[in-house]
Amino acid sequence: MSLKNINPTTTNAWKELTSHFNDIKNINIKDLDKETNRKENFSLKFDDLLVDYSKNRITKETLNLLVKLAEEVDLKDAIEKQFSGEIINVTEGREVLHTALRSTTDAPILVEGKNIKPQIQTALRKIKSFSNKVISGKWKGYTGKFITDIVNIGIGGSDLGPDMVVESLKYYKNHLTTHFVSNVDGDHVSEAIKNLDPETTLFVIVSKTFTTQETISNSETVKNWFLKSATIFDIPKHFVAVSTNLEAVDNFGIDRNNVFPMWNWVGGRFSLWSAVGLSISLSVGFDHYKGLLAGAEEMDLHFKNEDFDTNIPVILALLSIWYNNFYGAETEAVLPYSQYLKKLPDYLQQAIMESNGKGVDRNGNKVNYQTGTIVWGSTGTNMQHAFMQLVHQGTKLIPADFIGYKESLYGLTAHHKKLMANYYGQIDALAFGKTKEEVHSELKLSGNEDKIGSLLPFKVFEGNRPSNAILFDKLTPHSLGKLIALYEHKIFTQGILWNIYSYDQFGVELGKELANKLLNNQ
Ligand code: F6P
């Protein structure tokens, strides 16, 4: 049985939400914040994670209606279908089972009648043994030297996930240096290899299809570079692949023993939990890689089992729908207060926008409501000195996720205090703003009474700008896994509510086709 097919705007909840929106659209977060126990009532704690969503333009009634919407479109049924391996990626005829990659239970998950758990375990063992060999130096290059550098060649989901995680877990990394090459722009690969030694470099070619123009071009280029000093018999020591297309991998010249599996039931942008994450395991070691998977599994279980009104991904998805579909907000910002997470917004752009950037519903009809949000962002505090001006005083409503950590990794507590003061300062400034009266008395007190007439309107902050505070104890592989899985489930929830197919990406095809036509005509 496939996913249900319900236009959200035809539900009772949607109608009620529309009239509720008209009643409360002018509410102010500043007033809401005065409610007794507002913070407690609009916060969710899940082990090392605290999500405070009290600074949103919502009441208990808003939340009840949004939850009712999730119930009316039968989100529960969709969750069951995803986790159990039904073909919910209907347009591609595929199951969507990235959650199976991190499941540690014995419960079988069937694809075409066959339990996939054993092949997942075999792949994990292969990742472990290979990573251990390379990290320990047992795996040697063609002249007998240790491997010092890893180059991941891939694009989209075969690049963004591993790249983001390797960067985010830099603190936990070993002696290997990991590079990522993705763009077909030859300057990218040239820069990446210019200081590398072919004797000590290992290339990990990641491509589910092994036909992607960028990845194949870059792989051919590095192979030619490698063969300037080595022979084709040395390729097995320096090239490994992650792919479903064994024939193409063979043709490239990679030893079958050096191929790690990928499966059609894992979408590219959700694949870092598979062997696509090999560079992660090489960079931080298999135990940390497992930690990442374990954190994701915890979030999976939370998402699967928790009631909607206490379910973190569901709540964040519903809030996003509230702003997207009722307030007409077009974008959302993701603002991590950790320099390690600087690549998270890029990663989320693919995960969110390639998934939910769809204008046709599950009936094949053009939707008559807004879908996929535009997501963007950067790290705090850097972005405070860049685009935050617009978020504070511009004309657009931009709900924001502030991601923070109670502790820093190196323990410079004075720095961390400042970082987190900024984190909370921004949240409060957005929510509460600064009134005319406050600006007036500030100017007066600072001896600038003469400037009140000319400056006052420019110094006012309207406030009432919503945000979520997503706070973890500490950045670890485990908490990162949880965070990524949180967004994955938010994406899924929104796709279900918008009645679209989140797991295909036909929108990327036309440009590729036209580029190929142009190339062939040259
Ligand atoms: O850009 C489209 C896309 O199919 C992504 O979804 C995918 O992550 C990327 O290309 C790379 O594909 P492959 O792993 O097959 O090279």
Coordinates of C-alpha atoms and ligand atoms in Angstrom, one line a residue:
M1 CA 0.0 0.0 0.0
S2 CA 1.3 3.3 -1.0
L3 CA 1.2 6.7 0.8
K4 CA -2.2 8.2 1.3
N5 CA -3.1 11.0 -1.0
I6 CA -4.7 13.9 0.8
N7 CA -4.7 17.5 -0.2
P8 CA -3.9 19.2 3.1
T9 CA -6.1 22.2 2.2
T10 CA -9.2 20.0 2.1
T11 CA -8.8 18.8 5.7
N12 CA -10.9 20.2 8.5
A13 CA -7.8 21.1 10.4
W14 CA -6.6 23.3 7.5
K15 CA -9.9 25.1 7.4
E16 CA -9.7 25.6 11.2
L17 CA -6.1 26.7 10.9
T18 CA -7.1 29.3 8.3
S19 CA -9.8 30.8 10.5
H20 CA -7.5 30.5 13.6
F21 CA -4.8 32.3 11.6
N22 CA -7.2 35.2 10.9
D23 CA -7.9 35.4 14.6
I24 CA -4.4 35.4 15.8
K25 CA -2.2 36.6 13.0
N26 CA -1.3 39.8 14.8
I27 CA -0.2 38.2 18.0
N28 CA 3.1 39.3 19.4
I29 CA 5.8 37.0 20.8
K30 CA 6.5 39.6 23.5
D31 CA 2.9 39.2 24.8
L32 CA 3.0 35.4 24.5
D33 CA 6.2 35.3 26.4
K34 CA 4.4 36.8 29.5
E35 CA 2.2 33.6 29.7
T36 CA 2.9 31.6 32.8
N37 CA 5.1 28.6 32.0
R38 CA 5.4 29.6 28.4
K39 CA 8.9 28.3 28.1
E40 CA 8.1 25.0 29.9
N41 CA 5.0 24.5 27.8
F42 CA 6.7 25.1 24.5
S43 CA 10.0 23.2 25.1
L44 CA 10.9 19.6 24.5
K45 CA 13.7 17.7 26.2
F46 CA 15.2 14.6 24.7
D47 CA 18.3 13.4 26.6
D48 CA 21.1 15.8 25.6
L49 CA 18.8 17.9 23.4
L50 CA 16.6 20.7 24.4
V51 CA 14.3 22.4 21.9
D52 CA 12.8 25.6 23.0
Y53 CA 10.1 26.7 20.5
S54 CA 8.4 29.2 22.8
K55 CA 9.4 32.2 20.7
N56 CA 7.0 31.4 17.9
R57 CA 3.8 33.1 16.9
I58 CA 1.7 30.2 18.2
T59 CA -0.7 29.4 21.0
K60 CA -1.7 26.0 22.4
E61 CA -4.6 26.2 20.0
T62 CA -2.3 26.7 17.0
L63 CA -0.3 23.6 18.1
N64 CA -3.4 21.5 18.6
L65 CA -4.7 22.4 15.1
L66 CA -1.3 21.7 13.5
V67 CA -1.2 18.3 15.2
K68 CA -4.7 17.7 14.1
L69 CA -3.5 18.4 10.5
A70 CA -0.8 15.8 10.9
E71 CA -3.3 13.3 12.1
E72 CA -5.8 14.1 9.3
V73 CA -3.2 13.4 6.6
D74 CA -2.3 10.2 8.5
L75 CA 1.3 11.0 9.2
K76 CA 1.5 8.0 11.5
D77 CA 0.6 5.7 8.7
A78 CA 3.3 7.3 6.4
I79 CA 5.9 6.9 9.2
E80 CA 5.1 3.3 9.5
K81 CA 5.3 2.8 5.8
Q82 CA 8.7 4.5 5.5
F83 CA 10.3 2.6 8.3
S84 CA 8.9 -0.8 7.2
G85 CA 10.2 -0.4 3.7
E86 CA 7.1 0.2 1.6
I87 CA 7.7 1.7 -1.8
I88 CA 7.0 5.3 -0.8
N89 CA 9.3 6.7 -3.5
V90 CA 6.6 5.8 -5.9
T91 CA 7.8 7.8 -8.9
E92 CA 11.1 5.9 -8.8
G93 CA 9.6 2.7 -7.6
R94 CA 11.8 2.5 -4.5
E95 CA 11.7 2.0 -0.8
V96 CA 13.2 4.8 1.4
L97 CA 15.3 3.0 4.0
H98 CA 18.2 5.3 5.2
T99 CA 16.8 4.6 8.7
A100 CA 17.5 0.9 8.2
L101 CA 21.2 1.7 7.9
R102 CA 21.4 2.8 11.5
S103 CA 19.0 0.4 13.0
T104 CA 20.6 -1.9 15.5
T105 CA 17.6 -4.1 16.2
D106 CA 17.3 -7.6 14.9
A107 CA 13.9 -7.0 13.3
P108 CA 14.1 -7.8 9.7
I109 CA 13.3 -5.2 7.0
L110 CA 12.3 -6.7 3.7
V111 CA 13.1 -5.4 0.3
E112 CA 11.7 -7.6 -2.5
G113 CA 11.1 -10.2 0.1
K114 CA 14.7 -10.3 1.3
N115 CA 15.9 -9.1 4.7
I116 CA 18.4 -6.2 4.1
K117 CA 19.8 -6.2 7.6
P118 CA 22.6 -8.8 6.9
Q119 CA 23.9 -6.8 3.9
I120 CA 24.0 -3.6 6.0
Q121 CA 26.0 -5.4 8.6
T122 CA 28.4 -6.8 6.0
A123 CA 28.9 -3.4 4.6
L124 CA 29.6 -1.9 8.0
R125 CA 32.2 -4.6 8.7
K126 CA 33.9 -3.8 5.4
I127 CA 33.9 -0.1 6.3
K128 CA 35.4 -0.9 9.7
S129 CA 38.1 -3.2 8.5
F130 CA 39.1 -0.9 5.6
S131 CA 39.1 2.2 7.8
N132 CA 41.2 0.4 10.5
K133 CA 43.7 -0.7 7.9
V134 CA 44.2 2.7 6.4
I135 CA 44.3 4.5 9.7
S136 CA 46.7 2.1 11.3
G137 CA 49.0 2.2 8.3
K138 CA 48.5 -1.5 7.5
W139 CA 47.2 -0.4 4.1
K140 CA 50.1 0.9 2.1
G141 CA 50.5 2.8 -1.1
Y142 CA 52.2 1.3 -4.2
T143 CA 55.7 2.3 -3.0
G144 CA 55.1 0.9 0.5
K145 CA 54.3 4.3 2.2
F146 CA 51.4 4.9 4.5
I147 CA 48.3 6.7 3.3
T148 CA 48.3 10.4 4.4
D149 CA 45.5 11.9 2.3
I150 CA 42.0 10.9 1.3
V151 CA 40.2 12.5 -1.6
N152 CA 36.5 12.0 -1.8
I153 CA 35.2 12.4 -5.3
G154 CA 31.5 12.8 -5.6
I155 CA 28.8 15.4 -5.9
G156 CA 25.4 16.2 -4.4
G157 CA 24.5 13.5 -1.8
S158 CA 27.8 11.8 -2.6
D159 CA 29.7 14.8 -1.4
L160 CA 27.7 17.2 0.8
G161 CA 26.9 14.7 3.6
P162 CA 30.4 13.3 4.0
D163 CA 32.0 16.7 3.6
M164 CA 29.7 18.3 6.2
V165 CA 30.2 15.5 8.7
V166 CA 34.0 15.4 8.3
E167 CA 34.1 19.2 8.8
S168 CA 31.7 19.0 11.8
L169 CA 33.7 16.3 13.5
K170 CA 37.1 17.8 12.8
Y171 CA 37.8 17.8 16.5
Y172 CA 37.6 14.0 16.5
K173 CA 39.8 13.5 13.4
N174 CA 42.9 11.4 13.1
H175 CA 46.2 12.1 11.2
L176 CA 44.6 11.6 7.7
T177 CA 43.8 14.7 5.8
T178 CA 40.5 14.5 3.9
H179 CA 39.8 16.5 0.7
F180 CA 36.5 16.8 -1.2
V181 CA 36.3 17.3 -5.0
S182 CA 32.9 17.8 -6.5
N183 CA 32.7 20.5 -9.1
V184 CA 33.3 19.8 -12.8
D185 CA 35.2 23.0 -12.8
G186 CA 38.7 21.6 -13.5
D187 CA 40.2 24.2 -11.1
H188 CA 38.6 22.4 -8.2
V189 CA 40.3 19.1 -8.8
S190 CA 43.5 20.8 -9.8
E191 CA 43.6 22.8 -6.5
A192 CA 42.8 19.6 -4.5
I193 CA 45.6 17.5 -6.0
K194 CA 48.3 20.1 -6.5
N195 CA 50.1 19.4 -3.3
L196 CA 49.3 15.7 -3.0
D197 CA 51.7 12.8 -3.4
P198 CA 50.3 10.0 -5.5
E199 CA 52.2 7.5 -3.4
T200 CA 50.3 8.4 -0.2
T201 CA 46.9 9.5 -1.6
L202 CA 43.8 7.3 -1.5
F203 CA 40.8 8.2 -3.8
V204 CA 37.3 7.3 -2.7
I205 CA 35.0 7.7 -5.7
V206 CA 31.4 7.9 -4.5
S207 CA 28.7 7.7 -7.1
K208 CA 25.5 5.8 -6.7
T209 CA 25.0 5.7 -10.5
F210 CA 28.7 6.0 -11.5
T211 CA 27.5 8.0 -14.5
T212 CA 27.5 11.5 -13.0
Q213 CA 29.4 13.8 -15.3
E214 CA 31.2 15.7 -12.6
T215 CA 32.3 12.6 -10.7
I216 CA 33.4 10.6 -13.7
S217 CA 35.3 13.6 -15.2
N218 CA 37.1 14.3 -11.9
S219 CA 37.9 10.6 -11.4
E220 CA 39.4 10.3 -14.9
T221 CA 41.5 13.4 -14.3
V222 CA 42.9 12.1 -11.0
K223 CA 43.5 8.6 -12.5
N224 CA 45.6 10.2 -15.3
W225 CA 47.4 12.3 -12.8
F226 CA 48.1 9.1 -10.7
L227 CA 49.2 7.2 -13.8
K228 CA 51.9 9.8 -14.5
S229 CA 53.9 8.2 -11.7
A230 CA 52.3 4.8 -11.2
T231 CA 50.9 2.0 -13.3
I232 CA 47.5 0.5 -13.7
F233 CA 48.5 -2.3 -11.5
D234 CA 48.9 0.2 -8.7
I235 CA 45.3 1.4 -9.0
P236 CA 43.9 -1.1 -6.4
K237 CA 46.0 0.4 -3.7
H238 CA 44.8 3.9 -4.4
F239 CA 41.3 3.8 -5.7
V240 CA 38.1 2.6 -4.0
A241 CA 34.5 3.1 -5.0
V242 CA 31.1 3.3 -3.5
S243 CA 28.4 2.6 -6.0
T244 CA 25.5 0.4 -7.2
N245 CA 26.9 0.3 -10.7
L246 CA 29.5 -2.5 -10.6
E247 CA 30.0 -2.7 -14.3
A248 CA 30.9 1.0 -14.6
V249 CA 33.2 0.6 -11.6
D250 CA 34.9 -2.4 -13.3
N251 CA 35.3 -0.4 -16.5
F252 CA 37.0 2.4 -14.6
G253 CA 39.5 -0.2 -13.4
I254 CA 38.7 -0.5 -9.7
D255 CA 39.2 -3.8 -8.1
R256 CA 35.9 -5.5 -7.1
N257 CA 37.3 -6.0 -3.6
N258 CA 37.6 -2.3 -3.3
V259 CA 34.0 -1.6 -4.1
F260 CA 31.6 -0.7 -1.2
P261 CA 27.9 -1.1 -1.8
M262 CA 25.2 1.4 -2.3
W263 CA 21.5 0.5 -2.6
N264 CA 18.6 1.9 -4.6
W265 CA 16.6 2.0 -1.4
V266 CA 18.9 4.8 -0.1
G267 CA 18.5 8.2 -1.7
G268 CA 21.7 10.1 -2.5
R269 CA 21.0 13.0 -0.1
F270 CA 20.2 10.6 2.8
S271 CA 23.2 8.3 2.1
L272 CA 25.9 9.4 4.5
W273 CA 24.9 6.6 6.8
S274 CA 25.9 4.0 4.1
A275 CA 29.3 3.4 2.7
V276 CA 28.9 6.9 1.2
G277 CA 30.2 7.9 4.6
L278 CA 33.4 6.0 4.1
S279 CA 35.4 9.2 4.2
I280 CA 33.9 10.0 7.6
S281 CA 34.9 6.6 9.0
L282 CA 38.4 7.2 7.6
S283 CA 38.6 10.6 9.0
V284 CA 37.4 10.0 12.6
G285 CA 37.6 6.2 12.9
F286 CA 34.9 3.6 12.8
D287 CA 33.9 4.0 16.4
H288 CA 33.0 7.6 16.0
Y289 CA 31.2 6.8 12.7
K290 CA 29.1 4.2 14.7
G291 CA 28.5 7.0 17.3
L292 CA 27.0 9.1 14.5
L293 CA 24.7 6.3 13.4
A294 CA 23.7 5.6 17.0
G295 CA 22.6 9.2 17.5
A296 CA 20.6 9.1 14.4
E297 CA 18.9 5.8 15.5
E298 CA 17.9 7.5 18.7
M299 CA 16.2 10.2 16.8
D300 CA 14.5 7.6 14.5
L301 CA 13.0 5.9 17.5
H302 CA 11.9 9.2 19.0
F303 CA 10.3 10.2 15.7
K304 CA 8.6 6.8 15.2
N305 CA 7.3 6.4 18.7
E306 CA 6.6 9.8 20.2
D307 CA 3.2 11.4 20.2
F308 CA 3.1 14.2 17.7
D309 CA 2.7 17.0 20.3
T310 CA 6.0 15.9 21.9
N311 CA 7.7 14.8 18.8
I312 CA 10.6 17.1 17.9
P313 CA 10.9 16.7 14.1
V314 CA 7.1 16.8 13.8
I315 CA 6.8 20.0 15.9
L316 CA 9.6 21.7 13.9
A317 CA 7.9 20.6 10.6
L318 CA 4.5 21.9 11.7
L319 CA 6.0 25.2 12.8
S320 CA 7.6 25.5 9.4
I321 CA 4.3 24.8 7.7
W322 CA 2.6 27.4 9.9
Y323 CA 5.0 30.1 8.6
N324 CA 5.2 28.8 5.0
N325 CA 1.6 28.2 4.4
F326 CA -0.2 30.7 6.7
Y327 CA 2.2 33.6 7.3
G328 CA 3.6 33.3 3.7
A329 CA 7.2 33.1 4.8
E330 CA 9.4 32.1 1.9
T331 CA 12.6 31.2 3.6
E332 CA 14.0 29.8 6.7
A333 CA 17.4 30.3 8.2
V334 CA 19.6 27.7 9.9
L335 CA 22.1 29.3 12.2
P336 CA 24.6 27.1 14.0
Y337 CA 26.6 28.6 16.8
S338 CA 29.5 26.4 16.2
Q339 CA 32.2 27.0 13.6
Y340 CA 32.4 23.3 13.1
L341 CA 28.9 23.3 11.6
K342 CA 29.7 25.8 8.8
K343 CA 28.8 23.3 6.1
L344 CA 25.4 22.4 7.6
P345 CA 23.4 25.0 5.7
D346 CA 24.8 23.8 2.4
Y347 CA 24.1 20.2 3.3
L348 CA 20.5 21.1 4.4
Q349 CA 19.9 23.0 1.2
Q350 CA 20.2 19.8 -0.8
A351 CA 18.4 17.6 1.7
I352 CA 15.5 20.1 2.1
M353 CA 15.2 21.7 -1.3
E354 CA 15.9 18.7 -3.5
S355 CA 13.3 16.8 -1.5
N356 CA 10.5 19.2 -1.1
G357 CA 11.0 21.6 -4.0
K358 CA 8.1 20.0 -5.8
G359 CA 5.0 21.7 -7.4
V360 CA 3.0 18.6 -8.3
D361 CA 1.1 16.6 -5.7
R362 CA 0.9 12.8 -5.3
N363 CA -2.0 12.8 -7.8
G364 CA 0.2 14.5 -10.4
N365 CA -1.7 17.7 -10.1
K366 CA -0.2 21.1 -9.7
V367 CA -0.5 22.1 -6.1
N368 CA -2.5 25.2 -5.1
Y369 CA -0.5 25.9 -2.0
Q370 CA 3.1 26.6 -1.2
T371 CA 5.5 23.7 -0.7
G372 CA 9.3 23.5 -0.1
T373 CA 10.9 26.2 1.9
I374 CA 14.1 27.9 0.9
V375 CA 16.7 27.3 3.5
W376 CA 19.9 29.2 4.0
G377 CA 22.2 30.2 6.8
S378 CA 25.7 30.5 8.2
T379 CA 27.4 30.3 11.6
G380 CA 27.1 32.6 14.5
T381 CA 28.6 34.9 15.3
N382 CA 30.0 35.5 11.8
M383 CA 26.6 36.0 10.3
Q384 CA 25.6 38.6 12.9
H385 CA 28.1 40.8 11.1
A386 CA 26.7 39.9 7.7
F387 CA 23.1 39.2 6.9
M388 CA 21.4 39.4 10.3
Q389 CA 20.7 43.1 9.7
L390 CA 18.0 42.0 7.2
V391 CA 16.6 39.4 9.5
H392 CA 16.3 41.9 12.4
Q393 CA 15.0 45.0 10.5
G394 CA 14.2 43.9 6.9
T395 CA 10.7 43.5 5.5
K396 CA 10.7 39.7 5.3
L397 CA 9.6 37.2 7.9
I398 CA 12.4 34.7 8.3
P399 CA 11.9 32.0 10.9
A400 CA 15.2 30.8 12.2
D401 CA 16.7 27.7 13.9
F402 CA 19.5 28.6 16.3
I403 CA 21.6 25.5 16.9
G404 CA 23.9 25.7 19.9
Y405 CA 25.9 23.7 22.4
K406 CA 26.2 24.1 26.2
E407 CA 29.9 23.2 26.1
S408 CA 32.6 24.0 23.7
L409 CA 35.1 21.3 22.7
Y410 CA 38.4 22.9 23.6
G411 CA 37.1 24.4 26.7
L412 CA 37.8 28.1 26.2
T413 CA 35.0 28.9 28.6
A414 CA 35.3 32.7 28.3
H415 CA 34.9 32.4 24.5
H416 CA 32.0 30.0 24.9
K417 CA 30.2 32.3 27.4
K418 CA 30.4 35.1 24.8
L419 CA 29.3 32.8 22.0
M420 CA 26.2 31.7 23.9
A421 CA 25.4 35.2 25.1
N422 CA 25.3 36.1 21.4
Y423 CA 23.1 33.1 20.7
Y424 CA 20.5 34.1 23.3
G425 CA 21.0 37.8 22.6
Q426 CA 20.0 37.3 18.9
I427 CA 17.0 35.1 19.8
D428 CA 15.7 37.7 22.2
A429 CA 16.4 40.6 19.9
L430 CA 14.5 38.9 17.1
A431 CA 11.6 38.0 19.4
F432 CA 11.2 41.2 21.5
G433 CA 12.8 43.9 19.5
K434 CA 13.2 47.5 20.8
T435 CA 10.3 49.9 21.0
K436 CA 10.2 53.6 20.1
E437 CA 10.0 54.4 23.8
E438 CA 13.1 52.4 24.5
V439 CA 15.0 54.0 21.7
H440 CA 13.8 57.4 22.9
S441 CA 15.0 57.0 26.4
E442 CA 18.2 55.4 25.3
L443 CA 19.1 58.3 23.2
K444 CA 18.2 60.7 25.9
L445 CA 20.2 58.9 28.5
S446 CA 23.3 58.8 26.3
G447 CA 23.1 62.5 25.9
N448 CA 21.9 62.4 22.3
E449 CA 18.5 64.0 22.8
D450 CA 19.1 66.3 19.9
K451 CA 19.3 63.3 17.6
I452 CA 16.0 61.7 18.6
G453 CA 14.1 63.4 15.7
S454 CA 16.5 62.2 13.0
L455 CA 17.5 58.8 14.4
L456 CA 14.6 57.3 16.2
P457 CA 12.8 55.3 13.5
F458 CA 16.0 53.7 12.3
K459 CA 16.9 52.4 15.7
V460 CA 13.5 50.7 16.3
F461 CA 13.4 46.9 16.1
E462 CA 9.9 45.6 15.5
G463 CA 10.7 42.2 17.0
N464 CA 8.1 39.4 16.8
R465 CA 10.5 37.4 14.6
P466 CA 10.2 33.7 15.4
S467 CA 13.0 31.3 16.1
N468 CA 13.7 27.8 17.7
A469 CA 16.5 27.3 20.1
I470 CA 18.0 23.8 19.4
L471 CA 20.5 23.2 22.1
F472 CA 22.7 20.1 22.6
D473 CA 25.0 19.5 25.5
K474 CA 28.0 19.0 23.3
L475 CA 29.0 18.5 19.7
T476 CA 29.8 14.8 19.5
P477 CA 29.4 12.2 16.6
H478 CA 26.3 11.0 18.6
S479 CA 24.7 14.4 18.9
L480 CA 25.5 15.3 15.3
G481 CA 23.8 12.1 14.1
K482 CA 20.7 13.1 16.1
L483 CA 20.7 16.6 14.6
I484 CA 20.9 15.4 11.0
A485 CA 18.2 12.7 11.6
L486 CA 16.0 15.4 13.1
Y487 CA 16.1 17.4 9.9
E488 CA 15.7 14.3 7.8
H489 CA 12.4 13.5 9.6
K490 CA 11.3 17.2 9.4
I491 CA 11.7 16.9 5.6
F492 CA 9.7 13.7 5.5
T493 CA 6.9 15.1 7.7
Q494 CA 6.6 18.2 5.5
G495 CA 6.5 16.2 2.3
I496 CA 3.7 14.0 3.7
L497 CA 1.8 17.1 4.8
W498 CA 2.2 18.8 1.5
N499 CA 1.1 15.6 -0.3
I500 CA 4.2 15.6 -2.5
Y501 CA 6.9 13.0 -3.3
S502 CA 10.0 13.9 -1.4
Y503 CA 12.3 11.3 -2.6
D504 CA 12.7 11.9 -6.4
Q505 CA 14.6 14.8 -8.0
F506 CA 13.5 15.0 -11.6
G507 CA 14.0 18.7 -11.4
V508 CA 17.8 18.3 -11.8
E509 CA 17.5 16.4 -15.0
L510 CA 16.6 19.0 -17.7
G511 CA 19.7 21.1 -17.1
K512 CA 21.9 18.0 -17.3
E513 CA 20.2 16.9 -20.5
L514 CA 20.7 20.3 -22.1
A515 CA 24.3 20.5 -21.0
N516 CA 25.0 17.1 -22.6
K517 CA 23.3 18.2 -25.8
L518 CA 25.4 21.3 -26.0
L519 CA 28.5 19.2 -25.4
N520 CA 27.6 16.7 -28.1
N521 CA 27.0 19.5 -30.6
Q522 CA 30.4 21.1 -30.0
Ligands
F6P1 O1 21.9 16.1 -8.6 C1 21.1 15.0 -8.6 C2 21.7 13.8 -7.9 O2 21.1 12.7 -8.4 C3 21.6 13.8 -6.4 O3 20.4 13.5 -5.9 C4 22.7 12.9 -6.0 O4 23.0 13.0 -4.7 C5 23.8 13.4 -7.0 O5 23.1 13.7 -8.1 C6 25.0 12.4 -7.2 O6 24.6 11.2 -7.8 P1 25.5 10.0 -7.9 O7 25.8 9.5 -6.5 O8 24.8 8.9 -8.7 O9 26.8 10.4 -8.6

